[in-house]
Coordinates of N, CA and C in Angstrom, one line a residue:
M1 N -5.3 -26.5 -14.5 CA -4.6 -25.2 -14.2 C -3.4 -25.0 -15.0
T2 N -3.3 -23.8 -15.6 CA -2.2 -23.4 -16.6 C -1.0 -22.7 -15.6
T3 N 0.2 -23.0 -16.1 CA 1.3 -22.5 -15.4 C 2.2 -22.0 -16.4
S4 N 2.6 -20.9 -16.2 CA 3.4 -20.2 -17.2 C 4.9 -19.8 -16.3
K5 N 5.9 -19.8 -17.2 CA 7.4 -19.4 -16.6 C 7.3 -17.9 -16.8
A6 N 8.2 -17.2 -15.8 CA 8.4 -15.9 -15.7 C 9.5 -15.6 -15.2
W7 N 10.0 -14.3 -15.2 CA 11.4 -14.0 -14.5 C 10.9 -12.8 -13.5
L8 N 11.1 -13.1 -12.2 CA 11.0 -12.1 -11.1 C 12.1 -11.2 -11.0
L9 N 12.0 -10.1 -11.2 CA 12.9 -8.9 -11.1 C 12.9 -8.1 -9.9
D10 N 13.8 -7.9 -9.4 CA 13.9 -7.1 -8.0 C 14.8 -5.9 -8.4
F11 N 14.0 -4.7 -8.0 CA 14.5 -3.4 -8.4 C 15.2 -2.8 -7.0
G12 N 14.9 -3.4 -6.0 CA 15.6 -2.7 -4.7 C 14.2 -1.8 -4.2
Y13 N 14.5 -1.3 -2.9 CA 13.6 -0.9 -2.4 C 12.4 -1.3 -2.0
G14 N 12.1 -2.6 -2.2 CA 11.1 -3.3 -1.8 C 10.1 -3.5 -3.2
L15 N 10.6 -3.1 -4.5 CA 10.1 -3.0 -5.7 C 10.3 -4.3 -6.4
Q16 N 9.4 -5.1 -6.7 CA 9.4 -6.3 -7.7 C 8.5 -6.4 -8.6
A17 N 8.8 -7.0 -9.7 CA 7.8 -7.2 -10.7 C 8.2 -8.3 -11.4
A18 N 7.4 -8.8 -12.5 CA 7.7 -10.0 -13.3 C 7.5 -9.6 -14.9
V19 N 8.3 -10.4 -15.5 CA 7.9 -10.2 -17.1 C 7.6 -11.7 -17.7
G20 N 7.3 -11.8 -18.8 CA 7.4 -13.2 -19.3 C 8.6 -13.9 -19.5
Y21 N 8.5 -15.1 -19.6 CA 9.9 -15.9 -19.7 C 10.6 -15.5 -21.1
N22 N 9.8 -15.4 -21.9 CA 10.6 -15.0 -23.2 C 10.7 -13.6 -23.4
E23 N 10.5 -12.8 -22.6 CA 10.9 -11.3 -22.5 C 12.1 -10.9 -21.9
M24 N 13.0 -11.8 -21.3 CA 14.2 -11.5 -20.6 C 15.1 -12.4 -21.5
W25 N 16.0 -11.9 -22.2 CA 16.8 -12.6 -23.0 C 18.3 -12.9 -22.3
Q26 N 19.0 -12.1 -21.7 CA 20.1 -12.3 -21.2 C 20.4 -11.3 -19.9
I27 N 21.4 -11.6 -19.0 CA 21.9 -10.8 -17.9 C 23.3 -10.4 -18.2
L28 N 23.4 -9.2 -18.1 CA 24.7 -8.7 -18.2 C 25.2 -8.1 -16.7
M29 N 26.5 -8.5 -16.3 CA 27.3 -8.2 -15.1 C 28.1 -7.1 -15.5
S30 N 28.1 -5.8 -14.7 CA 28.9 -4.7 -14.9 C 29.3 -4.3 -16.3
P31 N 28.1 -4.0 -17.1 CA 28.3 -3.4 -18.6 C 28.8 -2.0 -18.5
K32 N 29.4 -1.5 -19.5 CA 29.7 -0.2 -19.7 C 28.6 0.5 -20.0
I33 N 28.3 1.6 -19.1 CA 26.9 2.3 -19.4 C 27.4 3.9 -19.5
F34 N 26.6 4.7 -20.5 CA 26.8 5.8 -21.0 C 25.7 6.7 -20.5
E35 N 25.9 8.0 -19.8 CA 24.8 8.8 -19.6 C 24.5 9.6 -20.8
I36 N 23.2 9.9 -21.0 CA 22.8 10.7 -22.2 C 22.0 11.9 -21.5
P37 N 22.8 13.3 -21.9 CA 22.0 14.5 -21.1 C 20.7 14.6 -21.8
C38 N 19.9 15.5 -21.1 CA 18.6 15.9 -21.6 C 17.6 15.0 -21.9
T39 N 17.7 13.8 -21.1 CA 16.7 12.6 -21.3 C 16.0 12.3 -19.8
P40 N 15.0 11.7 -19.7 CA 14.2 11.5 -18.5 C 15.2 10.9 -17.6
K41 N 15.1 11.1 -16.3 CA 16.0 10.7 -15.4 C 15.9 9.1 -15.3
Y42 N 14.8 8.5 -15.4 CA 14.5 7.1 -15.3 C 15.2 6.3 -16.6
C43 N 15.4 6.8 -17.6 CA 15.9 6.2 -18.6 C 17.0 7.3 -19.5
N44 N 17.9 7.7 -18.6 CA 19.2 8.5 -19.0 C 20.4 8.0 -19.2
Q45 N 20.4 6.5 -19.4 CA 21.5 6.0 -19.7 C 21.2 4.9 -20.8
V46 N 22.4 4.6 -21.6 CA 22.4 3.5 -22.5 C 23.5 2.7 -22.3
L47 N 23.4 1.5 -22.9 CA 24.7 0.5 -23.1 C 24.8 0.0 -24.7
V48 N 25.9 -0.3 -24.9 CA 26.0 -0.9 -26.4 C 26.3 -2.5 -26.0
F49 N 25.3 -3.2 -26.8 CA 25.1 -4.5 -26.6 C 25.1 -5.1 -28.2
Q50 N 25.9 -6.0 -28.5 CA 26.0 -6.7 -29.8 C 25.6 -5.5 -30.9
D51 N 26.5 -4.6 -31.0 CA 26.4 -3.6 -31.9 C 24.8 -2.5 -31.9
R52 N 24.3 -2.7 -30.8 CA 23.0 -1.9 -30.6 C 23.3 -1.0 -29.6
I53 N 22.6 0.0 -29.7 CA 22.6 1.1 -28.5 C 21.1 0.8 -27.8
L54 N 21.3 0.3 -26.6 CA 20.1 0.0 -25.9 C 19.7 1.1 -24.8
P55 N 18.5 1.6 -24.6 CA 18.2 2.3 -23.5 C 18.1 1.5 -22.3
L56 N 18.4 2.2 -21.2 CA 18.5 1.4 -19.8 C 17.6 2.0 -19.0
L57 N 16.7 1.3 -18.6 CA 15.5 1.6 -17.8 C 15.9 1.5 -16.3
D58 N 15.6 2.4 -15.4 CA 15.8 2.2 -14.0 C 14.3 2.5 -13.3
I59 N 13.6 1.3 -13.1 CA 12.4 1.3 -12.6 C 12.3 2.1 -11.2
S60 N 13.3 1.7 -10.5 CA 13.0 2.6 -9.1 C 13.0 3.8 -9.2
Y61 N 13.8 4.5 -10.2 CA 13.7 5.9 -10.3 C 12.2 6.3 -10.9
L62 N 11.9 5.6 -11.9 CA 10.6 5.8 -12.5 C 9.5 6.0 -11.6
L63 N 9.4 4.9 -10.7 CA 8.5 4.7 -9.7 C 8.3 5.7 -8.3
I64 N 9.7 5.8 -7.6 CA 9.6 6.2 -6.4 C 10.9 7.6 -6.4
G65 N 11.3 7.7 -7.8 CA 12.3 8.8 -7.7 C 13.7 8.6 -6.9
K66 N 13.9 7.3 -6.8 CA 15.5 7.0 -6.2 C 16.2 6.0 -7.1
K67 N 17.3 6.6 -7.3 CA 18.4 5.9 -8.3 C 18.2 4.3 -7.9
S68 N 18.6 3.6 -8.9 CA 18.6 2.0 -8.6 C 19.8 1.8 -7.7
I69 N 19.8 1.0 -6.7 CA 20.7 0.6 -5.8 C 21.9 0.0 -6.4
R70 N 21.9 -0.6 -7.5 CA 22.9 -1.3 -8.2 C 23.0 -0.7 -9.6
D71 N 24.0 -0.9 -10.3 CA 24.1 -0.3 -11.7 C 25.0 -1.6 -12.5
D72 N 25.2 -2.6 -11.7 CA 26.0 -3.7 -12.2 C 25.3 -4.9 -12.7
V73 N 23.9 -5.0 -12.5 CA 23.1 -6.2 -12.9 C 22.1 -5.6 -13.8
V74 N 22.3 -5.9 -15.2 CA 21.6 -5.5 -16.1 C 20.7 -6.5 -16.9
G75 N 19.4 -6.6 -17.0 CA 18.7 -7.6 -17.8 C 18.4 -7.0 -19.1
I76 N 18.7 -7.8 -20.2 CA 18.4 -7.5 -21.6 C 17.1 -8.0 -21.9
A77 N 16.0 -7.0 -22.1 CA 14.6 -7.5 -22.3 C 14.3 -7.3 -23.7
L78 N 13.4 -8.1 -24.2 CA 12.8 -8.0 -25.4 C 11.3 -7.8 -25.4
Y79 N 10.9 -7.0 -26.6 CA 9.5 -6.4 -26.5 C 9.1 -6.1 -27.9
Q80 N 7.9 -6.2 -28.3 CA 7.3 -6.0 -29.5 C 6.2 -5.0 -29.3
D81 N 6.4 -3.9 -30.1 CA 5.1 -2.9 -29.9 C 4.1 -3.3 -31.0
D82 N 4.7 -4.0 -32.1 CA 3.7 -4.3 -33.1 C 4.1 -5.8 -33.6
A83 N 3.3 -6.7 -33.8 CA 3.5 -8.1 -34.0 C 4.2 -8.2 -35.4
K84 N 3.8 -7.2 -36.3 CA 4.5 -7.2 -37.7 C 5.7 -6.5 -37.9
K85 N 6.3 -6.0 -36.7 CA 7.5 -5.4 -36.7 C 8.5 -6.2 -35.9
P86 N 9.9 -6.0 -36.2 CA 11.0 -6.9 -35.3 C 10.9 -6.5 -33.8
V87 N 11.5 -7.5 -33.2 CA 11.6 -7.3 -31.7 C 12.6 -6.1 -31.3
K88 N 12.3 -5.6 -30.4 CA 13.3 -4.4 -29.8 C 14.0 -4.9 -28.6
Y89 N 15.0 -4.4 -28.2 CA 15.7 -4.7 -27.0 C 15.9 -3.4 -26.1
A90 N 16.0 -3.7 -24.8 CA 16.3 -2.6 -23.9 C 17.0 -3.2 -22.8
G91 N 17.6 -2.3 -21.8 CA 18.2 -2.8 -20.7 C 17.3 -2.4 -19.4
I92 N 17.5 -3.2 -18.3 CA 16.7 -2.9 -17.1 C 17.6 -3.0 -15.9
N93 N 17.8 -2.1 -15.1 CA 18.7 -2.2 -14.1 C 17.9 -3.0 -13.0
C94 N 18.5 -3.8 -12.5 CA 18.3 -4.8 -11.5 C 18.8 -4.8 -10.1
A95 N 18.3 -5.0 -8.9 CA 19.1 -5.1 -7.8 C 19.8 -6.3 -7.5
S96 N 19.3 -7.3 -8.2 CA 19.8 -8.7 -8.1 C 19.6 -9.4 -9.3
I97 N 20.2 -10.6 -9.5 CA 20.2 -11.3 -10.8 C 18.5 -11.9 -10.8
P98 N 17.9 -11.6 -12.0 CA 16.4 -12.1 -12.0 C 16.3 -13.5 -11.8
Q99 N 15.1 -13.9 -11.1 CA 14.7 -15.3 -10.6 C 14.0 -15.9 -11.6
S100 N 14.1 -17.2 -12.2 CA 13.0 -17.8 -13.0 C 12.1 -18.4 -12.1
I101 N 10.8 -18.3 -12.4 CA 9.8 -18.6 -11.4 C 8.7 -19.3 -12.4
N102 N 7.7 -20.0 -11.6 CA 6.5 -20.5 -12.3 C 5.2 -19.9 -11.8
V103 N 4.4 -19.4 -12.6 CA 3.2 -18.8 -12.1 C 2.1 -19.5 -12.5
S104 N 1.2 -19.8 -11.6 CA -0.3 -20.3 -12.1 C -1.4 -19.4 -12.1
D105 N -2.5 -20.1 -12.6 CA -3.5 -19.2 -12.8 C -4.2 -18.9 -11.4
D106 N -4.1 -19.7 -10.7 CA -4.7 -19.5 -9.3 C -4.1 -18.6 -8.5
Q107 N -2.9 -18.1 -8.9 CA -2.1 -17.0 -8.2 C -2.4 -15.6 -8.6
M108 N -3.4 -15.4 -9.5 CA -3.7 -14.3 -10.3 C -4.5 -13.4 -9.2
C109 N -4.3 -12.1 -9.1 CA -5.2 -11.3 -8.3 C -5.2 -9.9 -9.0
E110 N -6.0 -8.9 -8.3 CA -6.1 -7.7 -8.5 C -4.8 -6.8 -8.0
L111 N -4.5 -5.8 -8.6 CA -3.3 -4.9 -8.2 C -3.9 -4.3 -7.0
P112 N -3.2 -4.4 -5.9 CA -3.4 -3.9 -4.7 C -3.3 -2.2 -4.6
S113 N -4.4 -1.5 -3.7 CA -4.3 -0.2 -3.6 C -3.0 0.4 -3.5
E114 N -2.3 -0.1 -2.6 CA -0.9 0.3 -2.3 C 0.1 0.1 -3.3
L115 N -0.3 -0.8 -4.4 CA 0.7 -0.8 -5.5 C 0.3 -0.1 -6.8
Q116 N -0.7 0.9 -6.7 CA -1.3 1.5 -7.9 C -0.3 2.3 -8.7
Y117 N 0.9 2.6 -8.3 CA 1.8 3.4 -9.0 C 2.4 2.4 -10.1
W118 N 2.0 1.2 -10.1 CA 2.4 0.1 -11.1 C 1.4 0.3 -12.5
K119 N 0.2 0.7 -12.0 CA -1.0 0.7 -13.0 C -0.9 0.9 -14.5
P120 N -0.1 2.2 -14.6 CA 0.1 2.5 -16.1 C 0.8 1.5 -17.0
F121 N 1.5 0.5 -16.4 CA 2.1 -0.4 -17.3 C 2.1 -1.8 -16.6
C122 N 1.1 -2.0 -16.0 CA 1.1 -3.3 -15.4 C -0.2 -4.1 -16.4
L123 N 0.3 -5.3 -16.7 CA -0.6 -6.1 -17.6 C -1.5 -6.8 -16.7
S124 N -0.9 -7.4 -15.4 CA -1.7 -8.4 -14.6 C -1.0 -8.2 -13.3
C125 N -1.4 -9.1 -12.3 CA -0.8 -9.2 -10.9 C -1.1 -10.6 -10.6
F126 N 0.0 -11.1 -9.7 CA -0.2 -12.2 -9.2 C 0.3 -12.4 -7.6
Y127 N -0.2 -13.3 -6.8 CA 0.5 -13.4 -5.5 C 1.6 -14.4 -5.4
R128 N 2.8 -14.2 -4.9 CA 3.9 -15.0 -4.7 C 4.3 -14.8 -3.3
E129 N 4.3 -15.7 -2.5 CA 4.8 -15.7 -1.1 C 4.1 -14.5 -0.4
N130 N 3.0 -14.4 -0.3 CA 2.1 -13.5 0.3 C 2.4 -12.0 -0.2
Q131 N 3.0 -11.8 -1.4 CA 3.2 -10.6 -2.0 C 2.7 -10.5 -3.2
A132 N 1.9 -9.4 -3.6 CA 1.4 -9.1 -5.0 C 2.6 -8.6 -5.8
I133 N 2.9 -9.2 -7.0 CA 3.8 -9.0 -8.2 C 3.0 -8.6 -9.2
P134 N 3.3 -7.3 -9.6 CA 2.8 -7.1 -11.0 C 3.7 -7.4 -12.0
I135 N 2.9 -7.6 -13.4 CA 3.6 -8.1 -14.5 C 3.8 -6.9 -15.4
I136 N 4.9 -6.5 -16.0 CA 5.1 -5.4 -16.5 C 4.9 -5.5 -18.0
N137 N 4.2 -4.5 -18.6 CA 3.9 -4.5 -20.2 C 5.3 -3.7 -20.8
L138 N 6.1 -4.2 -21.2 CA 7.7 -3.8 -21.6 C 7.3 -2.9 -22.7
A139 N 6.4 -3.3 -23.7 CA 6.1 -2.6 -24.9 C 5.6 -1.2 -24.5
Y140 N 4.8 -1.0 -23.7 CA 4.1 0.1 -23.3 C 5.2 1.1 -22.5
I141 N 5.9 0.6 -21.6 CA 7.0 1.3 -20.8 C 8.0 1.8 -21.6
F142 N 8.2 1.2 -22.8 CA 9.2 1.9 -23.8 C 8.6 2.6 -24.9
S143 N 7.3 2.8 -25.0 CA 6.5 3.4 -26.1 C 6.8 4.9 -26.0
L144 N 6.6 5.4 -27.1 CA 6.5 7.0 -27.3 C 5.2 7.3 -26.5
E145 N 4.1 6.5 -26.6 CA 2.9 7.1 -25.8 C 3.2 7.1 -24.4
F146 N 3.7 6.1 -23.8 CA 3.9 6.1 -22.4 C 4.8 7.4 -22.0
N147 N 6.0 7.7 -22.9 CA 7.0 8.6 -22.4 C 6.3 9.9 -23.0
S148 N 5.5 10.3 -23.7 CA 5.1 11.3 -24.2 C 4.1 11.8 -23.0
L149 N 3.2 10.8 -22.4 CA 2.6 11.3 -21.3 C 3.3 11.7 -20.0
Q150 N 4.4 11.1 -19.8 CA 5.3 11.4 -18.7 C 5.8 12.8 -18.8
F151 N 6.0 13.3 -20.0 CA 6.7 14.6 -20.1 C 5.9 15.6 -21.0
G152 N 4.5 15.2 -21.3 CA 3.6 16.3 -21.9 C 4.2 16.4 -23.4
W153 N 5.0 15.6 -24.2 CA 5.5 15.5 -25.5 C 3.9 15.4 -26.3
K154 N 4.1 16.2 -27.3 CA 2.8 16.1 -28.4 C 3.5 15.2 -29.6

């Protein structure tokens, strides 16, 4: 049985998901956040981190239209949309500090019908403590393709 490390992310409002262990680089507490006008509500903020301007994703707003219950816990995520290109960074609002967990192959499951709103950016799903937890595809959620679909951009 194969076991992998992951980060369990809590977005509040009963929303939880996971990312691969190597996809969460750091946790920031109370970073300085800047609002960007004329941008999608789920990604209308940025933060400056190590001389980089990073988009800040609000998963709860994206999924259920409710602003994150906290804005003082930000995970710095890493993703790659092309293996030949450099790693990219982004911030993710969290309702609490991400938790390191182990996930085994026997925990894998189908995405339940009541969690279908995760489907556009869900890589896989697993059960943990009688709850289905989707695994987020960070590269896709930050891609031009995904954001173009959300807003009808061509």
